[in-house]
C-alpha positions as semicolon CSV with decimal commas, in nm:
position;residue;x (nm);y (nm);z (nm)
1;M;0,165;-2,092;0,028
2;K;0,336;-1,823;0,247
3;L;0,180;-1,802;0,600
4;G;0,130;-1,432;0,661
5;A;0,137;-1,249;0,989
6;R;-0,244;-1,177;0,975
7;M;-0,319;-1,556;0,938
8;L;-0,118;-1,624;1,246
9;K;-0,261;-1,349;1,444
10;T;-0,609;-1,454;1,365
11;G;-0,524;-1,809;1,497
12;I;-0,345;-1,664;1,802
13;A;-0,659;-1,438;1,878
14;I;-0,906;-1,727;1,828
15;A;-0,689;-1,949;2,062
16;L;-0,671;-1,675;2,318
17;A;-1,029;-1,586;2,313
18;L;-1,132;-1,950;2,375
19;F;-0,882;-1,997;2,640
20;L;-0,999;-1,688;2,833
21;A;-1,367;-1,799;2,794
22;H;-1,286;-2,136;2,948
23;M;-1,095;-1,992;3,225
24;L;-1,378;-1,756;3,308
25;N;-1,633;-2,056;3,281
26;L;-1,840;-1,850;3,016
27;P;-2,114;-2,067;2,852
28;S;-2,072;-2,106;2,472
29;P;-1,702;-1,989;2,446
30;V;-1,737;-2,030;2,060
31;F;-1,896;-1,701;2,038
32;A;-1,569;-1,548;2,172
33;G;-1,379;-1,727;1,903
34;I;-1,623;-1,600;1,632
35;S;-1,598;-1,240;1,752
36;A;-1,228;-1,249;1,753
37;V;-1,204;-1,342;1,378
38;F;-1,410;-1,030;1,296
39;A;-1,177;-0,799;1,510
40;I;-0,841;-0,882;1,344
41;Q;-0,707;-0,580;1,158
42;P;-0,391;-0,530;0,942
43;S;-0,277;-0,238;1,157
44;I;-0,270;-0,124;1,541
45;Y;-0,460;0,187;1,455
46;R;-0,738;0,009;1,256
47;S;-0,754;-0,247;1,530
48;Y;-0,833;0,055;1,776
49;L;-1,095;0,201;1,546
50;S;-1,236;-0,146;1,493
51;I;-1,262;-0,221;1,889
52;I;-1,478;0,102;1,921
53;E;-1,695;0,028;1,620
54;Q;-1,747;-0,336;1,712
55;A;-1,822;-0,253;2,076
56;Q;-2,097;-0,007;1,946
57;A;-2,229;-0,271;1,710
58;N;-2,221;-0,533;1,996
59;I;-2,428;-0,294;2,214
60;I;-2,675;-0,214;1,942
61;G;-2,736;-0,593;1,874
62;A;-2,755;-0,682;2,245
63;I;-3,013;-0,391;2,312
64;F;-3,250;-0,490;2,024
65;A;-3,215;-0,863;2,096
66;V;-3,308;-0,825;2,459
67;I;-3,595;-0,591;2,381
68;F;-3,748;-0,798;2,112
69;V;-3,724;-1,115;2,311
70;L;-3,893;-0,961;2,617
71;I;-4,189;-0,806;2,411
72;F;-4,225;-1,050;2,122
73;G;-4,046;-1,392;2,213
74;N;-3,782;-1,572;2,021
75;D;-3,979;-1,687;1,719
76;P;-3,744;-1,737;1,412
77;F;-3,945;-1,465;1,230
78;I;-3,885;-1,225;1,528
79;I;-3,512;-1,300;1,517
80;G;-3,508;-1,245;1,130
81;L;-3,710;-0,906;1,188
82;T;-3,457;-0,795;1,451
83;A;-3,170;-0,869;1,243
84;I;-3,321;-0,650;0,956
85;I;-3,365;-0,369;1,208
86;V;-3,011;-0,405;1,343
87;I;-2,856;-0,390;0,985
88;A;-3,067;-0,087;0,911
89;I;-2,943;0,105;1,223
90;N;-2,583;0,003;1,166
91;L;-2,613;0,133;0,791
92;K;-2,769;0,463;0,945
93;L;-2,475;0,494;1,182
94;N;-2,218;0,421;0,917
95;L;-2,115;0,108;1,089
96;E;-2,137;-0,130;0,768
97;K;-1,828;-0,306;0,862
98;T;-1,953;-0,425;1,193
99;I;-2,290;-0,554;1,071
100;S;-2,161;-0,922;1,112
101;I;-2,072;-0,879;1,472
102;S;-2,417;-0,713;1,540
103;L;-2,580;-1,029;1,385
104;V;-2,370;-1,269;1,574
105;T;-2,482;-1,085;1,896
106;V;-2,848;-1,080;1,794
107;I;-2,856;-1,465;1,722
108;A;-2,644;-1,550;2,025
109;I;-2,877;-1,381;2,266
110;M;-3,224;-1,447;2,085
111;A;-3,152;-1,823;1,994
112;S;-3,162;-1,963;2,353
113;P;-3,333;-1,765;2,598
114;T;-3,360;-1,888;2,955
115;D;-3,530;-1,801;3,277
116;N;-3,268;-1,570;3,381
117;F;-3,276;-1,403;3,042
118;I;-3,115;-1,057;3,130
119;Q;-2,829;-1,224;3,315
120;F;-2,780;-1,476;3,010
121;S;-2,781;-1,194;2,764
122;F;-2,516;-1,007;2,947
123;I;-2,299;-1,321;2,958
124;R;-2,340;-1,365;2,601
125;F;-2,259;-0,999;2,535
126;S;-1,958;-1,033;2,762
127;T;-1,841;-1,335;2,557
128;I;-1,829;-1,166;2,233
129;M;-1,666;-0,863;2,387
130;L;-1,400;-1,090;2,515
131;G;-1,324;-1,200;2,167
132;I;-1,299;-0,841;2,022
133;L;-1,056;-0,745;2,330
134;S;-0,859;-1,057;2,262
135;A;-0,813;-0,964;1,894
136;F;-0,714;-0,618;1,996
137;F;-0,458;-0,746;2,236
138;V;-0,306;-0,973;1,970
139;N;-0,297;-0,702;1,717
140;L;-0,123;-0,479;1,975
141;I;0,146;-0,735;2,107
142;F;0,200;-1,020;1,855
143;L;0,379;-0,953;1,518
144;P;0,328;-0,582;1,489
145;P;0,342;-0,473;1,118
146;K;0,681;-0,340;0,991
147;Y;0,536;-0,119;0,722
148;E;0,868;0,079;0,654
149;T;1,034;-0,240;0,587
150;K;0,740;-0,370;0,384
151;L;0,706;-0,054;0,193
152;Y;1,073;-0,040;0,099
153;Y;1,109;-0,392;-0,032
154;N;0,764;-0,391;-0,220
155;I;0,883;-0,067;-0,391
156;V;1,213;-0,224;-0,466
157;E;1,062;-0,539;-0,609
158;N;0,825;-0,340;-0,819
159;T;1,106;-0,114;-0,943
160;E;1,341;-0,402;-1,025
161;E;1,077;-0,576;-1,231
162;I;0,989;-0,237;-1,423
163;I;1,353;-0,170;-1,476
164;K;1,423;-0,528;-1,618
165;W;1,137;-0,489;-1,869
166;I;1,243;-0,135;-1,981
167;R;1,591;-0,266;-2,054
168;M;1,469;-0,548;-2,253
169;S;1,202;-0,338;-2,431
170;T;1,476;-0,080;-2,537
171;R;1,660;-0,366;-2,696
172;N;1,369;-0,531;-2,858
173;A;1,414;-0,842;-2,644
174;S;1,074;-0,851;-2,492
175;E;0,789;-1,047;-2,621
176;H;0,479;-0,816;-2,683
177;G;0,203;-1,047;-2,528
178;F;0,399;-1,149;-2,214
179;L;0,497;-0,781;-2,145
180;K;0,135;-0,678;-2,177
181;N;0,025;-0,928;-1,913
182;D;0,320;-0,829;-1,684
183;I;0,217;-0,458;-1,726
184;N;-0,113;-0,547;-1,597
185;K;0,033;-0,726;-1,300
186;L;0,260;-0,432;-1,222
187;K;-0,054;-0,215;-1,219
188;D;-0,222;-0,425;-0,966
189;N;0,103;-0,424;-0,768
190;M;0,119;-0,036;-0,748
191;I;-0,252;-0,038;-0,627
192;K;-0,156;-0,268;-0,352
193;L;0,156;-0,062;-0,283
194;D;-0,081;0,248;-0,236
195;Q;-0,293;0,056;0,007
196;M;0,011;-0,033;0,201
197;Y;0,133;0,322;0,207
198;L;-0,218;0,420;0,362
199;L;-0,177;0,157;0,625
200;Y;0,171;0,312;0,713
201;K;0,030;0,667;0,721
202;E;-0,241;0,566;0,947
203;E;-0,011;0,449;1,216
204;R;-0,038;0,691;1,504
205;I;0,263;0,876;1,656
206;Y;0,232;1,031;1,998
207;L;0,540;1,215;2,077
208;R;0,573;1,542;1,877
209;K;0,926;1,512;1,753
210;H;0,842;1,161;1,608
211;K;0,548;1,306;1,434
212;Y;0,784;1,547;1,251
213;V;1,001;1,262;1,146
214;K;0,713;1,054;1,042
215;T;0,565;1,331;0,821
216;R;0,911;1,352;0,647
217;K;0,920;0,975;0,601
218;L;0,570;0,986;0,456
219;V;0,696;1,239;0,204
220;L;0,981;1,034;0,099
221;F;0,781;0,702;0,062
222;R;0,505;0,884;-0,139
223;Q;0,775;1,035;-0,370
224;M;0,942;0,689;-0,404
225;I;0,601;0,558;-0,514
226;I;0,550;0,855;-0,766
227;V;0,897;0,768;-0,918
228;T;0,800;0,395;-0,954
229;N;0,476;0,492;-1,103
230;R;0,677;0,720;-1,362
231;S;0,895;0,425;-1,455
232;L;0,590;0,218;-1,526
233;D;0,447;0,503;-1,738
234;T;0,772;0,483;-1,936
235;L;0,739;0,107;-1,968
236;K;0,378;0,134;-2,090
237;L;0,469;0,388;-2,365
238;L;0,773;0,196;-2,466
239;H;0,521;-0,095;-2,515
240;R;0,261;0,079;-2,686
241;L;0,499;0,267;-2,926
242;E;0,704;-0,023;-3,008
243;N;0,660;-0,011;-3,363
244;E;0,671;0,359;-3,412
245;L;1,015;0,362;-3,227
246;R;1,155;0,112;-3,473
247;H;1,084;0,351;-3,754
248;M;1,270;0,636;-3,594
249;P;1,627;0,712;-3,687
250;K;1,898;0,492;-3,554
251;E;2,060;0,785;-3,375
252;F;1,742;0,874;-3,186
253;Q;1,681;0,513;-3,075
254;S;2,037;0,511;-2,943
255;M;1,977;0,828;-2,755
256;I;1,665;0,700;-2,607
257;I;1,838;0,367;-2,477
258;S;2,137;0,576;-2,361
259;E;1,922;0,817;-2,158
260;L;1,684;0,541;-2,018
261;D;2,004;0,338;-1,918
262;C;2,137;0,639;-1,714
263;L;1,797;0,698;-1,556
264;L;1,751;0,347;-1,453
265;G;2,096;0,338;-1,310
266;F;2,015;0,668;-1,126
267;H;1,706;0,504;-0,993
268;E;1,876;0,182;-0,864
269;Q;2,133;0,387;-0,682
270;I;1,890;0,620;-0,522
271;L;1,701;0,319;-0,377
272;L;2,034;0,213;-0,232
273;K;2,127;0,555;-0,109
274;F;1,783;0,561;0,065
275;I;1,891;0,315;0,320
276;G;2,258;0,422;0,328
277;K;2,421;0,132;0,135
278;I;2,611;0,337;-0,109
279;K;2,787;0,684;-0,083
280;S;2,643;0,998;-0,241
281;Q;2,932;1,054;-0,496
282;P;2,826;0,767;-0,734
283;T;2,468;0,897;-0,726
284;E;2,585;1,242;-0,817
285;D;2,778;1,097;-1,107
286;A;2,472;0,915;-1,229
287;K;2,252;1,230;-1,197
288;K;2,484;1,425;-1,410
289;E;2,491;1,142;-1,677
290;A;2,103;1,140;-1,677
291;H;2,097;1,522;-1,717
292;N;2,343;1,526;-2,002
293;G;2,149;1,239;-2,157
294;R;1,819;1,433;-2,130
295;Y;1,984;1,726;-2,316
296;F;2,129;1,522;-2,600
297;L;1,808;1,323;-2,631
298;L;1,607;1,656;-2,688
299;Q;1,867;1,788;-2,934
300;S;1,833;1,457;-3,128
301;F;1,457;1,462;-3,133
302;I;1,452;1,826;-3,252
303;K;1,722;1,759;-3,515
304;N;1,563;1,465;-3,659
305;F;1,221;1,642;-3,656
306;N;1,346;1,947;-3,851
307;A;1,526;1,701;-4,111
308;Q;1,191;1,543;-4,190
309;N;0,941;1,635;-4,455
310;I;0,613;1,762;-4,308
311;N;0,438;1,445;-4,417
312;D;0,709;1,227;-4,232
313;H;0,637;1,391;-3,900
314;L;0,367;1,161;-3,771
315;N;0,616;0,919;-3,590
316;H;0,769;1,209;-3,425
317;Y;0,442;1,340;-3,294
318;Q;0,345;0,982;-3,179
319;V;0,699;0,949;-2,989
320;L;0,658;1,295;-2,826
321;P;0,474;1,161;-2,503
322;L;0,756;0,932;-2,450
323;I;1,000;1,227;-2,455
324;G;0,775;1,391;-2,208
325;V;0,741;1,092;-1,966
326;I;1,127;1,043;-1,983
327;I;1,181;1,400;-1,882
328;D;0,928;1,381;-1,600
329;Y;1,077;1,057;-1,478
330;Y;1,415;1,242;-1,460
331;E;1,262;1,537;-1,271
332;Q;1,086;1,315;-1,017
333;L;1,420;1,131;-0,951
334;L;1,588;1,459;-0,906
335;H;1,334;1,548;-0,652
336;L;1,349;1,210;-0,458
337;D;1,733;1,256;-0,465
338;H;1,710;1,590;-0,292
339;L;1,450;1,487;-0,038
340;I;1,687;1,194;0,066
341;D;1,991;1,430;0,080
342;S;1,786;1,673;0,295
343;F;1,639;1,373;0,517
344;Q;1,995;1,230;0,573
345;Q;2,164;1,557;0,640
346;Y;1,936;1,703;0,915
347;H;1,858;1,535;1,254
348;K;2,044;1,232;1,131
349;D;1,998;1,044;1,458
350;E;1,630;1,085;1,470
351;N;1,564;1,030;1,115
352;E;1,642;0,667;1,089
353;F;1,434;0,415;0,888
354;Q;1,325;0,095;1,050
355;I;1,432;-0,113;0,745
356;A;1,487;-0,476;0,856
357;N;1,619;-0,765;0,656
358;K;1,363;-0,901;0,406
359;E;1,347;-1,244;0,566
360;D;1,203;-1,059;0,911
361;M;0,909;-0,912;0,737
């Protein structure tokens, strides 16, 4: 099992919260550790939003806990009633994610009232806030997420897996059941990729010139994900139309294989060009091959369609969506290649991606 950055940060945040609570001689430092667990977030921006929301939830829980103890005491039924009211208020204020920390505050304050109850409540409130602040500090300083690196390598991994299956499918080397399972996994991977893109998009940029660069990077990554989705669409149709393709003329099957090989090579080179690992000329050659292959594929489809009797057109109609997806795949690759050229040509010193080695993720 891989030890992820969030696991490490959670452990560090708990340790820091407990250490600071002991240093400040706060009673029941365990509450600082518990609140630190709830406050760990996958990005700095989400951590910032979390500290605001959790501070609000902590205040709500503390206020109602103090009021109900002073008026009704700390009977278990009163604590339960207070919890219900606090949950309702959090829901009303759209603070669903922070209900847990509100309830921790309610229980921490109401469960053990003392003679100096107001002072005791303030200390418990401060202990929980200490845990939240500790988690924010850890999110800010330790193991900051490298979303550009993660996005690139996740896109590359998904693309390589899709390309491998497309090449095997066009040569009838794939096993139908196994490919179906892998397509479902690839769909899940693309959902995770979209979530990672949102985390990257949420990262705040404060300098105006960096905001412009970040916007261009967002456009590039979005297009890379679109292209990967088009390759997955191609794979899904190859899998679904496996039998229909086998009944198509050999010439047409060869044209599909040839065009897809050109597109896959073009796609692979674009990914390398994206981080400056290859020159632009090989990519230009691959683009021309894919363009010519698209033309010949369409010509082959029309030729074979016209040569068939009207009763034999069913296979051609069924294969038509595949032709459309292949053409769209090419168009999206073309657009991505244009975006990369534009990005690398203008303001080159500023437009640098923070792509580290995969081992440093």
